[in-house]
PDB file of C-alpha atoms and ligand atoms in Angstrom:
ATOM      1  CA  MET A 272      -0.096  -0.021   0.041  1.00 44.00           C
ATOM      2  CA  PHE A 273       2.645   2.489   1.107  1.00 47.00           C
ATOM      3  CA  SER A 274       4.803   1.119  -1.995  1.00 47.00           C
ATOM      4  CA  ALA A 275       2.111   1.948  -4.355  1.00 48.00           C
ATOM      5  CA  GLY A 276       1.429   5.410  -2.906  1.00 47.00           C
ATOM      6  CA  ALA A 277       5.034   6.231  -2.781  1.00 48.00           C
ATOM      7  CA  ASP A 278       5.374   4.982  -6.624  1.00 52.00           C
ATOM      8  CA  VAL A 279       2.307   7.208  -7.735  1.00 44.00           C
ATOM      9  CA  PHE A 280       4.048   9.991  -5.743  1.00 47.00           C
ATOM     10  CA  ILE A 281       7.361   9.536  -7.542  1.00 46.00           C
ATOM     11  CA  ARG A 282       5.625   9.455 -10.800  1.00 48.00           C
ATOM     12  CA  CYS A 283       3.856  12.698 -10.108  1.00 39.00           C
ATOM     13  CA  LEU A 284       7.204  14.112  -9.507  1.00 42.00           C
ATOM     14  CA  LYS A 285       8.043  13.557 -13.046  1.00 45.00           C
ATOM     15  CA  CYS A 286       5.507  16.349 -14.138  1.00 39.00           C
ATOM     16  CA  VAL A 287       6.762  18.825 -11.860  1.00 41.00           C
ATOM     17  CA  SER A 288       9.752  20.826 -12.997  1.00 41.00           C
ATOM     18  CA  VAL A 289      12.062  19.940 -10.229  1.00 42.00           C
ATOM     19  CA  SER A 290      15.639  18.996 -11.002  1.00 43.00           C
ATOM     20  CA  LYS A 291      16.480  15.290 -11.685  1.00 43.00           C
ATOM     21  CA  GLN A 292      18.701  15.308  -8.733  1.00 45.00           C
ATOM     22  CA  ILE A 293      16.086  16.137  -6.327  1.00 42.00           C
ATOM     23  CA  ARG A 294      13.999  13.230  -7.972  1.00 41.00           C
ATOM     24  CA  SER A 295      17.133  10.997  -7.541  1.00 43.00           C
ATOM     25  CA  LEU A 296      17.524  11.756  -3.859  1.00 43.00           C
ATOM     26  CA  MET A 297      13.607  11.049  -3.265  1.00 40.00           C
ATOM     27  CA  GLN A 298      13.922   7.650  -5.073  1.00 42.00           C
ATOM     28  CA  TRP A 299      16.817   6.871  -2.889  1.00 45.00           C
ATOM     29  CA  SER A 300      14.895   7.793   0.204  1.00 43.00           C
ATOM     30  CA  PHE A 301      11.931   5.608  -1.378  1.00 36.00           C
ATOM     31  CA  GLN A 302      14.150   2.719  -1.946  1.00 40.00           C
ATOM     32  CA  ALA A 303      15.478   2.907   1.655  1.00 39.00           C
ATOM     33  CA  SER A 304      11.770   2.751   2.735  1.00 39.00           C
ATOM     34  CA  VAL A 305      11.056  -0.306   0.599  1.00 34.00           C
ATOM     35  CA  HIS A 306      14.145  -2.087   1.483  1.00 37.00           C
ATOM     36  CA  LYS A 307      14.079  -0.888   5.462  1.00 38.00           C
ATOM     37  CA  GLN A 308      17.446   0.401   4.988  1.00 42.00           C
ATOM     38  CA  PRO A 309      18.932   3.561   6.235  1.00 45.00           C
ATOM     39  CA  VAL A 310      19.145   6.103   3.316  1.00 42.00           C
ATOM     40  CA  SER A 311      22.898   6.189   3.999  1.00 43.00           C
ATOM     41  CA  ASP A 312      23.103   2.481   3.090  1.00 42.00           C
ATOM     42  CA  ILE A 313      21.463   3.186  -0.201  1.00 39.00           C
ATOM     43  CA  PHE A 314      23.921   6.016  -0.978  1.00 42.00           C
ATOM     44  CA  SER A 315      26.787   3.776  -0.018  1.00 39.00           C
ATOM     45  CA  THR A 316      25.357   0.819  -2.165  1.00 36.00           C
ATOM     46  CA  TYR A 317      25.109   3.181  -5.007  1.00 39.00           C
ATOM     47  CA  GLY A 318      27.553   5.719  -4.406  1.00 38.00           C
ATOM     48  CA  SER A 319      27.557   8.624  -6.861  1.00 39.00           C
ATOM     49  CA  HIS A 320      28.633   6.324  -9.790  1.00 37.00           C
ATOM     50  CA  ALA A 321      25.731   3.901  -9.475  1.00 35.00           C
ATOM     51  CA  THR A 322      24.200   2.854 -12.659  1.00 33.00           C
ATOM     52  CA  GLY A 323      20.604   2.121 -13.467  1.00 33.00           C
ATOM     53  CA  ARG A 324      21.132  -1.394 -14.016  1.00 30.00           C
ATOM     54  CA  ALA A 325      22.707  -1.618 -10.662  1.00 33.00           C
ATOM     55  CA  ALA A 326      19.605  -0.199  -9.113  1.00 35.00           C
ATOM     56  CA  SER A 327      17.006  -2.295 -11.070  1.00 32.00           C
ATOM     57  CA  SER A 328      18.807  -5.398  -9.990  1.00 32.00           C
ATOM     58  CA  LEU A 329      18.615  -4.569  -6.259  1.00 34.00           C
ATOM     59  CA  CYS A 330      14.710  -4.100  -6.762  1.00 36.00           C
ATOM     60  CA  PRO A 331      12.640  -7.242  -7.661  1.00 38.00           C
ATOM     61  CA  PRO A 332       9.950  -6.359 -10.285  1.00 36.00           C
ATOM     62  CA  SER A 333       7.178  -6.968  -7.711  1.00 38.00           C
ATOM     63  CA  MET A 334       8.238  -4.185  -5.525  1.00 39.00           C
ATOM     64  CA  LEU A 335       7.196  -1.604  -7.867  1.00 40.00           C
ATOM     65  CA  CYS A 336      10.387   0.318  -7.479  1.00 40.00           C
ATOM     66  CA  HIS A 337      11.202  -0.346 -11.196  1.00 42.00           C
ATOM     67  CA  GLN A 338      12.189   3.336 -11.538  1.00 46.00           C
ATOM     68  CA  PRO A 339      16.044   2.684 -11.595  1.00 47.00           C
ATOM     69  CA  ALA A 340      17.594   4.724  -9.056  1.00 54.00           C
ATOM     70  CA  ARG A 341      19.810   7.327 -10.829  1.00 55.00           C
ATOM     71  CA  SER A 342      23.352   8.308 -10.370  1.00 61.00           C
ATOM     72  CA  LEU A 343      23.972  11.688  -9.326  1.00 57.00           C
ATOM     73  CA  SER A 344      26.086  12.193 -12.327  1.00 54.00           C
ATOM     74  CA  ASP A 345      23.109  11.286 -14.536  1.00 60.00           C
ATOM     75  CA  SER A 346      21.848  14.860 -13.673  1.00 61.00           C
ATOM     76  CA  PRO A 347      20.760  16.683 -16.809  1.00 73.00           C
ATOM     77  CA  VAL A 348      23.012  19.472 -15.564  1.00 90.00           C
ATOM     78  CA  TRP A 349      26.523  17.963 -15.691  1.00 96.00           C
ATOM     79  CA  LYS A 350      28.071  14.679 -16.596  1.00 96.00           C
ATOM     80  CA  LEU A 351      31.005  12.610 -15.377  1.00 97.00           C
ATOM     81  CA  GLY A 352      33.577  12.318 -17.947  1.00 97.00           C
ATOM     82  CA  ARG A 353      37.039  10.656 -18.677  1.00 97.00           C
ATOM     83  CA  LEU A 354      39.661  10.040 -16.227  1.00 98.00           C
ATOM     84  CA  ASN A 355      41.876  12.955 -16.904  1.00 98.00           C
ATOM     85  CA  HIS A 356      45.111  11.857 -14.929  1.00 98.00           C
ATOM     86  CA  ILE A 357      46.407   9.892 -12.082  1.00 98.00           C
ATOM     87  CA  ALA A 358      49.026  11.976  -9.991  1.00 98.00           C
ATOM     88  CA  ILE A 359      51.909  10.333  -8.378  1.00 98.00           C
ATOM     89  CA  ALA A 360      53.781  12.343  -5.863  1.00 98.00           C
ATOM     90  CA  VAL A 361      57.541  11.801  -5.957  1.00 98.00           C
ATOM     91  CA  PRO A 362      60.531  12.698  -3.788  1.00 98.00           C
ATOM     92  CA  ASP A 363      62.808  13.107  -7.166  1.00 98.00           C
ATOM     93  CA  LEU A 364      60.953  14.616 -10.074  1.00 98.00           C
ATOM     94  CA  GLN A 365      63.957  14.170 -12.348  1.00 98.00           C
ATOM     95  CA  ALA A 366      64.342  10.593 -11.537  1.00 98.00           C
ATOM     96  CA  ALA A 367      60.672   9.720 -11.977  1.00 98.00           C
ATOM     97  CA  ALA A 368      60.316  11.473 -15.185  1.00 98.00           C
ATOM     98  CA  SER A 369      63.624   9.489 -16.541  1.00 98.00           C
ATOM     99  CA  PHE A 370      62.000   6.310 -15.364  1.00 98.00           C
ATOM    100  CA  TYR A 371      58.846   6.783 -17.378  1.00 98.00           C
ATOM    101  CA  GLN A 372      60.802   8.367 -20.314  1.00 98.00           C
ATOM    102  CA  ASP A 373      63.956   6.323 -20.535  1.00 98.00           C
ATOM    103  CA  VAL A 374      62.900   2.906 -19.011  1.00 98.00           C
ATOM    104  CA  LEU A 375      59.192   2.769 -20.089  1.00 98.00           C
ATOM    105  CA  GLY A 376      59.480   5.046 -23.419  1.00 98.00           C
ATOM    106  CA  ALA A 377      56.832   7.274 -22.681  1.00 98.00           C
ATOM    107  CA  ARG A 378      56.609  10.872 -23.934  1.00 98.00           C
ATOM    108  CA  VAL A 379      57.059  13.344 -20.996  1.00 98.00           C
ATOM    109  CA  SER A 380      56.378  16.936 -20.642  1.00 98.00           C
ATOM    110  CA  ASP A 381      58.912  19.559 -19.346  1.00 98.00           C
ATOM    111  CA  PRO A 382      58.591  20.361 -15.602  1.00 98.00           C
ATOM    112  CA  GLN A 383      56.037  23.047 -14.993  1.00 97.00           C
ATOM    113  CA  ALA A 384      56.123  25.045 -11.666  1.00 97.00           C
ATOM    114  CA  LEU A 385      52.576  25.938 -10.472  1.00 96.00           C
ATOM    115  CA  PRO A 386      53.241  27.971  -7.161  1.00 96.00           C
ATOM    116  CA  GLU A 387      49.594  28.714  -6.641  1.00 95.00           C
ATOM    117  CA  HIS A 388      49.069  24.871  -6.143  1.00 96.00           C
ATOM    118  CA  GLY A 389      52.393  24.503  -4.329  1.00 97.00           C
ATOM    119  CA  VAL A 390      53.637  21.821  -6.866  1.00 98.00           C
ATOM    120  CA  THR A 391      55.841  21.220  -9.886  1.00 98.00           C
ATOM    121  CA  THR A 392      54.238  18.847 -12.246  1.00 98.00           C
ATOM    122  CA  VAL A 393      55.434  16.594 -15.163  1.00 98.00           C
ATOM    123  CA  PHE A 394      53.078  15.081 -17.242  1.00 98.00           C
ATOM    124  CA  VAL A 395      53.587  11.496 -18.707  1.00 98.00           C
ATOM    125  CA  GLU A 396      51.401  10.909 -21.865  1.00 98.00           C
ATOM    126  CA  LEU A 397      49.660   7.542 -22.111  1.00 98.00           C
ATOM    127  CA  SER A 398      47.395   6.393 -24.908  1.00 96.00           C
ATOM    128  CA  ASN A 399      44.251   6.572 -22.836  1.00 97.00           C
ATOM    129  CA  THR A 400      45.089   9.168 -20.046  1.00 98.00           C
ATOM    130  CA  LYS A 401      48.207  10.827 -18.359  1.00 98.00           C
ATOM    131  CA  LEU A 402      50.200  10.521 -15.170  1.00 98.00           C
ATOM    132  CA  GLU A 403      50.932  13.716 -13.359  1.00 98.00           C
ATOM    133  CA  LEU A 404      54.272  13.452 -11.360  1.00 98.00           C
ATOM    134  CA  LEU A 405      53.974  15.846  -8.532  1.00 98.00           C
ATOM    135  CA  HIS A 406      56.791  17.432  -6.450  1.00 98.00           C
ATOM    136  CA  PRO A 407      56.445  19.740  -3.524  1.00 98.00           C
ATOM    137  CA  LEU A 408      57.104  23.390  -4.435  1.00 98.00           C
ATOM    138  CA  GLY A 409      57.452  26.126  -1.605  1.00 91.00           C
ATOM    139  CA  ASP A 410      57.076  25.718   2.051  1.00 87.00           C
ATOM    140  CA  ALA A 411      53.407  25.228   2.354  1.00 94.00           C
ATOM    141  CA  SER A 412      53.028  22.495  -0.469  1.00 97.00           C
ATOM    142  CA  PRO A 413      49.968  20.421   0.092  1.00 97.00           C
ATOM    143  CA  ILE A 414      51.815  17.474  -0.783  1.00 98.00           C
ATOM    144  CA  ALA A 415      54.632  17.797   1.757  1.00 97.00           C
ATOM    145  CA  LYS A 416      53.020  15.821   4.575  1.00 96.00           C
ATOM    146  CA  PHE A 417      52.016  13.192   1.882  1.00 97.00           C
ATOM    147  CA  LEU A 418      55.605  12.767   0.980  1.00 97.00           C
ATOM    148  CA  GLN A 419      56.636  12.587   4.732  1.00 96.00           C
ATOM    149  CA  ARG A 420      54.400   9.628   5.145  1.00 97.00           C
ATOM    150  CA  ASN A 421      55.385   8.174   1.898  1.00 98.00           C
ATOM    151  CA  ALA A 422      58.999   8.864   1.503  1.00 97.00           C
ATOM    152  CA  ALA A 423      59.406   6.752  -1.831  1.00 98.00           C
ATOM    153  CA  GLY A 424      56.327   8.686  -3.252  1.00 98.00           C
ATOM    154  CA  GLY A 425      52.913   7.224  -4.064  1.00 98.00           C
ATOM    155  CA  LEU A 426      49.554   7.376  -5.601  1.00 98.00           C
ATOM    156  CA  HIS A 427      48.265  10.978  -4.820  1.00 98.00           C
ATOM    157  CA  HIS A 428      44.956  11.837  -6.443  1.00 98.00           C
ATOM    158  CA  VAL A 429      42.761  10.662  -9.476  1.00 98.00           C
ATOM    159  CA  CYS A 430      41.469  13.528 -11.599  1.00 98.00           C
ATOM    160  CA  LEU A 431      38.062  13.082 -13.273  1.00 98.00           C
ATOM    161  CA  GLU A 432      36.556  15.335 -15.824  1.00 98.00           C
ATOM    162  CA  VAL A 433      33.160  16.871 -15.464  1.00 98.00           C
ATOM    163  CA  SER A 434      30.925  18.617 -18.096  1.00 97.00           C
ATOM    164  CA  ASP A 435      30.087  21.453 -15.739  1.00 97.00           C
ATOM    165  CA  ILE A 436      32.483  21.876 -12.744  1.00 98.00           C
ATOM    166  CA  GLU A 437      30.331  24.461 -10.887  1.00 97.00           C
ATOM    167  CA  ALA A 438      27.085  22.261 -10.965  1.00 97.00           C
ATOM    168  CA  ALA A 439      29.189  19.108 -10.014  1.00 97.00           C
ATOM    169  CA  VAL A 440      30.608  20.937  -7.011  1.00 98.00           C
ATOM    170  CA  GLU A 441      27.077  21.872  -5.954  1.00 97.00           C
ATOM    171  CA  THR A 442      25.904  18.331  -6.322  1.00 97.00           C
ATOM    172  CA  VAL A 443      28.839  16.860  -4.403  1.00 97.00           C
ATOM    173  CA  ARG A 444      28.614  19.419  -1.634  1.00 97.00           C
ATOM    174  CA  ALA A 445      24.824  18.742  -1.368  1.00 96.00           C
ATOM    175  CA  SER A 446      25.649  15.118  -0.849  1.00 97.00           C
ATOM    176  CA  GLY A 447      27.839  15.785   2.094  1.00 97.00           C
ATOM    177  CA  VAL A 448      31.314  15.607   0.325  1.00 98.00           C
ATOM    178  CA  ARG A 449      33.654  17.930   1.657  1.00 98.00           C
ATOM    179  CA  CYS A 450      35.303  20.212  -0.978  1.00 98.00           C
ATOM    180  CA  LEU A 451      38.643  21.346  -0.182  1.00 98.00           C
ATOM    181  CA  ALA A 452      38.382  24.804  -1.259  1.00 97.00           C
ATOM    182  CA  LYS A 453      35.576  27.520  -1.207  1.00 97.00           C
ATOM    183  CA  THR A 454      35.786  27.797  -4.967  1.00 98.00           C
ATOM    184  CA  THR A 455      37.287  26.154  -7.939  1.00 98.00           C
ATOM    185  CA  SER A 456      40.836  27.176  -8.810  1.00 97.00           C
ATOM    186  CA  ILE A 457      42.601  26.849 -12.184  1.00 97.00           C
ATOM    187  CA  GLY A 458      44.462  23.569 -12.502  1.00 95.00           C
ATOM    188  CA  ALA A 459      47.380  22.233 -14.351  1.00 94.00           C
ATOM    189  CA  HIS A 460      45.438  22.305 -17.757  1.00 94.00           C
ATOM    190  CA  GLY A 461      44.381  25.984 -17.327  1.00 95.00           C
ATOM    191  CA  LYS A 462      40.641  24.712 -16.456  1.00 97.00           C
ATOM    192  CA  PRO A 463      38.840  25.131 -13.316  1.00 98.00           C
ATOM    193  CA  VAL A 464      39.402  22.198 -10.604  1.00 98.00           C
ATOM    194  CA  MET A 465      38.142  21.303  -7.338  1.00 98.00           C
ATOM    195  CA  PHE A 466      39.745  18.555  -4.898  1.00 98.00           C
ATOM    196  CA  LEU A 467      37.381  16.496  -2.611  1.00 98.00           C
ATOM    197  CA  HIS A 468      38.257  15.272   0.777  1.00 98.00           C
ATOM    198  CA  PRO A 469      39.605  11.439   0.592  1.00 98.00           C
ATOM    199  CA  ALA A 470      37.767  10.654   3.755  1.00 98.00           C
ATOM    200  CA  ASP A 471      34.534  11.355   1.828  1.00 98.00           C
ATOM    201  CA  CYS A 472      35.757   9.749  -1.355  1.00 98.00           C
ATOM    202  CA  HIS A 473      36.641   6.067  -0.006  1.00 98.00           C
ATOM    203  CA  GLY A 474      40.351   7.015   0.921  1.00 98.00           C
ATOM    204  CA  VAL A 475      41.257   8.589  -2.439  1.00 98.00           C
ATOM    205  CA  LEU A 476      41.574  12.188  -3.082  1.00 98.00           C
ATOM    206  CA  VAL A 477      39.643  13.071  -6.025  1.00 98.00           C
ATOM    207  CA  GLU A 478      39.990  16.158  -8.316  1.00 98.00           C
ATOM    208  CA  LEU A 479      37.267  17.171 -10.437  1.00 98.00           C
ATOM    209  CA  GLU A 480      38.205  19.149 -13.480  1.00 98.00           C
ATOM    210  CA  GLN A 481      36.244  20.930 -16.098  1.00 98.00           C
ATOM    211  CA  GLU A 482      36.416  19.076 -19.449  1.00 96.00           C
TER     212      GLU A 482
HETATM  213  C1  MC0 B 520      48.136  21.377 -10.133  1.00 72.90           C
HETATM  214  C2  MC0 B 520      46.846  20.424  -9.800  1.00 72.90           C
HETATM  215  C3  MC0 B 520      46.143  19.664 -10.974  1.00 72.90           C
HETATM  216  O1  MC0 B 520      46.329  18.631 -11.087  1.00 72.90           O
HETATM  217  O2  MC0 B 520      45.438  20.352 -11.664  1.00 72.90           O
HETATM  218  C4  MC0 B 520      47.293  19.457  -8.854  1.00 72.90           C
HETATM  219  O3  MC0 B 520      47.455  18.403  -8.857  1.00 72.90           O
HETATM  220  S1  MC0 B 520      47.702  20.269  -7.299  1.00 72.90           S
HETATM  221  C5  MC0 B 520      48.126  18.831  -6.098  1.00 72.90           C
HETATM  222  C6  MC0 B 520      48.102  19.205  -4.914  1.00 72.90           C
HETATM  223  N1  MC0 B 520      47.168  20.003  -4.166  1.00 72.90           N
HETATM  224  C7  MC0 B 520      46.287  19.180  -3.226  1.00 72.90           C
HETATM  225  O4  MC0 B 520      46.234  18.201  -2.968  1.00 72.90           O
HETATM  226  C8  MC0 B 520      44.888  20.091  -2.807  1.00 72.90           C
HETATM  227  C9  MC0 B 520      44.104  19.243  -2.247  1.00 72.90           C
HETATM  228  N2  MC0 B 520      44.650  18.658  -1.049  1.00 72.90           N
HETATM  229  C10 MC0 B 520      44.376  19.160   0.329  1.00 72.90           C
HETATM  230  O5  MC0 B 520      43.696  19.991   0.570  1.00 72.90           O
HETATM  231  C11 MC0 B 520      45.222  18.350   1.412  1.00 72.90           C
HETATM  232  O6  MC0 B 520      46.488  17.715   0.900  1.00 72.90           O
HETATM  233  C12 MC0 B 520      44.463  17.371   2.068  1.00 72.90           C
HETATM  234  C13 MC0 B 520      44.183  15.967   1.060  1.00 72.90           C
HETATM  235  C14 MC0 B 520      43.238  17.706   2.730  1.00 72.90           C
HETATM  236  C15 MC0 B 520      45.354  16.586   3.069  1.00 72.90           C
HETATM  237  O7  MC0 B 520      45.659  17.666   3.937  1.00 72.90           O
HETATM  238  P1  MC0 B 520      46.931  17.484   4.969  1.00 72.90           P
HETATM  239  O8  MC0 B 520      48.070  16.843   4.405  1.00 72.90           O
HETATM  240  O9  MC0 B 520      46.855  18.691   5.510  1.00 72.90           O
HETATM  241  O10 MC0 B 520      46.144  16.493   5.967  1.00 72.90           O
HETATM  242  P2  MC0 B 520      46.767  15.234   6.644  1.00 72.90           P
HETATM  243  O11 MC0 B 520      48.067  14.928   6.216  1.00 72.90           O
HETATM  244  O12 MC0 B 520      46.511  15.391   8.285  1.00 72.90           O
HETATM  245  O13 MC0 B 520      45.651  14.075   5.904  1.00 72.90           O
HETATM  246  C16 MC0 B 520      44.247  14.038   6.624  1.00 72.90           C
HETATM  247  C17 MC0 B 520      43.906  12.854   6.057  1.00 72.90           C
HETATM  248  O14 MC0 B 520      43.783  12.673   4.925  1.00 72.90           O
HETATM  249  C18 MC0 B 520      44.630  11.636   4.283  1.00 72.90           C
HETATM  250  N3  MC0 B 520      45.215  12.071   3.088  1.00 72.90           N
HETATM  251  C19 MC0 B 520      45.974  13.039   2.920  1.00 72.90           C
HETATM  252  N4  MC0 B 520      46.312  13.073   1.611  1.00 72.90           N
HETATM  253  C20 MC0 B 520      45.939  12.083   1.048  1.00 72.90           C
HETATM  254  C21 MC0 B 520      45.840  11.676  -0.308  1.00 72.90           C
HETATM  255  N5  MC0 B 520      46.603  12.340  -1.309  1.00 72.90           N
HETATM  256  N6  MC0 B 520      45.385  10.500  -0.697  1.00 72.90           N
HETATM  257  C22 MC0 B 520      44.525   9.972   0.412  1.00 72.90           C
HETATM  258  N7  MC0 B 520      44.526  10.062   1.622  1.00 72.90           N
HETATM  259  C23 MC0 B 520      44.962  11.370   1.962  1.00 72.90           C
HETATM  260  C24 MC0 B 520      45.537  11.263   5.342  1.00 72.90           C
HETATM  261  O15 MC0 B 520      46.081   9.973   5.343  1.00 72.90           O
HETATM  262  C25 MC0 B 520      44.787  11.566   6.711  1.00 72.90           C
HETATM  263  O16 MC0 B 520      43.855  10.494   6.987  1.00 72.90           O
HETATM  264  P3  MC0 B 520      43.668   9.950   8.553  1.00 72.90           P
HETATM  265  O17 MC0 B 520      42.870  11.078   9.139  1.00 72.90           O
HETATM  266  O18 MC0 B 520      42.901   8.561   8.318  1.00 72.90           O
HETATM  267  O19 MC0 B 520      44.865   9.658   9.030  1.00 72.90           O
END
């Protein structure tokens, strides 16, 4: 009874000009009630990269929730795009660049100092993405502590492209993920970026970049 009522309610929402994101959140709440799970469990089941297929498979057809839950990135406002780069913090930029260029035969860029980010970068071109080698620049480099903890270097962050960075930031903030700056800044490719707290992204520092 409740399920049918809630389903009708969700269908009515289709007619109202609210954003798809709000509908998605309400669908998640609805699914939480149907499955008697806390909403947070539904979120953690689907995450922000959940697919409609995953959602459908969770809900047997008899349960009327055949409307697949939508990913937040299914928003009409913005879309999640390609993996732009994987960043690796290194204690010796020249040695790391030489490894990729001379040992692995990759094409690497010249070092680029980015004082506003507190890093020097070298990009390693791969056929499907890039590696960004990072070395601390200046006294207040945000990667200094990371390198103290990982003296040999290590995976620092992943950078994902989004079609509309401002809308994406709004969405992730609304979902409780901490953004590490008040506003977007211009990243290594001259485009706006935003970093998301690793503790809110399953242990990985995530950078969103305008595609
Ligand atoms: C040019 C640009 C571009 O590509 O466009 C760049 O790359 S700029 C690249 C450099 N810029 C950035 O990274 C900007 C965003 N980063 C930041 O705001 C900071 O580095 C934070 C990520 C917030 C970490 O801050 P800070 O080092 O002061 O804090 P902390 O050492 O106490 O760490 C707090 C918690 O986060 C974890 N943590 C720190 N860095 C992490 C990382 N890279 N990956 C995964 N976890 C990380 C720590 O282990 C700790 O976990 P526990 O609490 O469990 O112990």
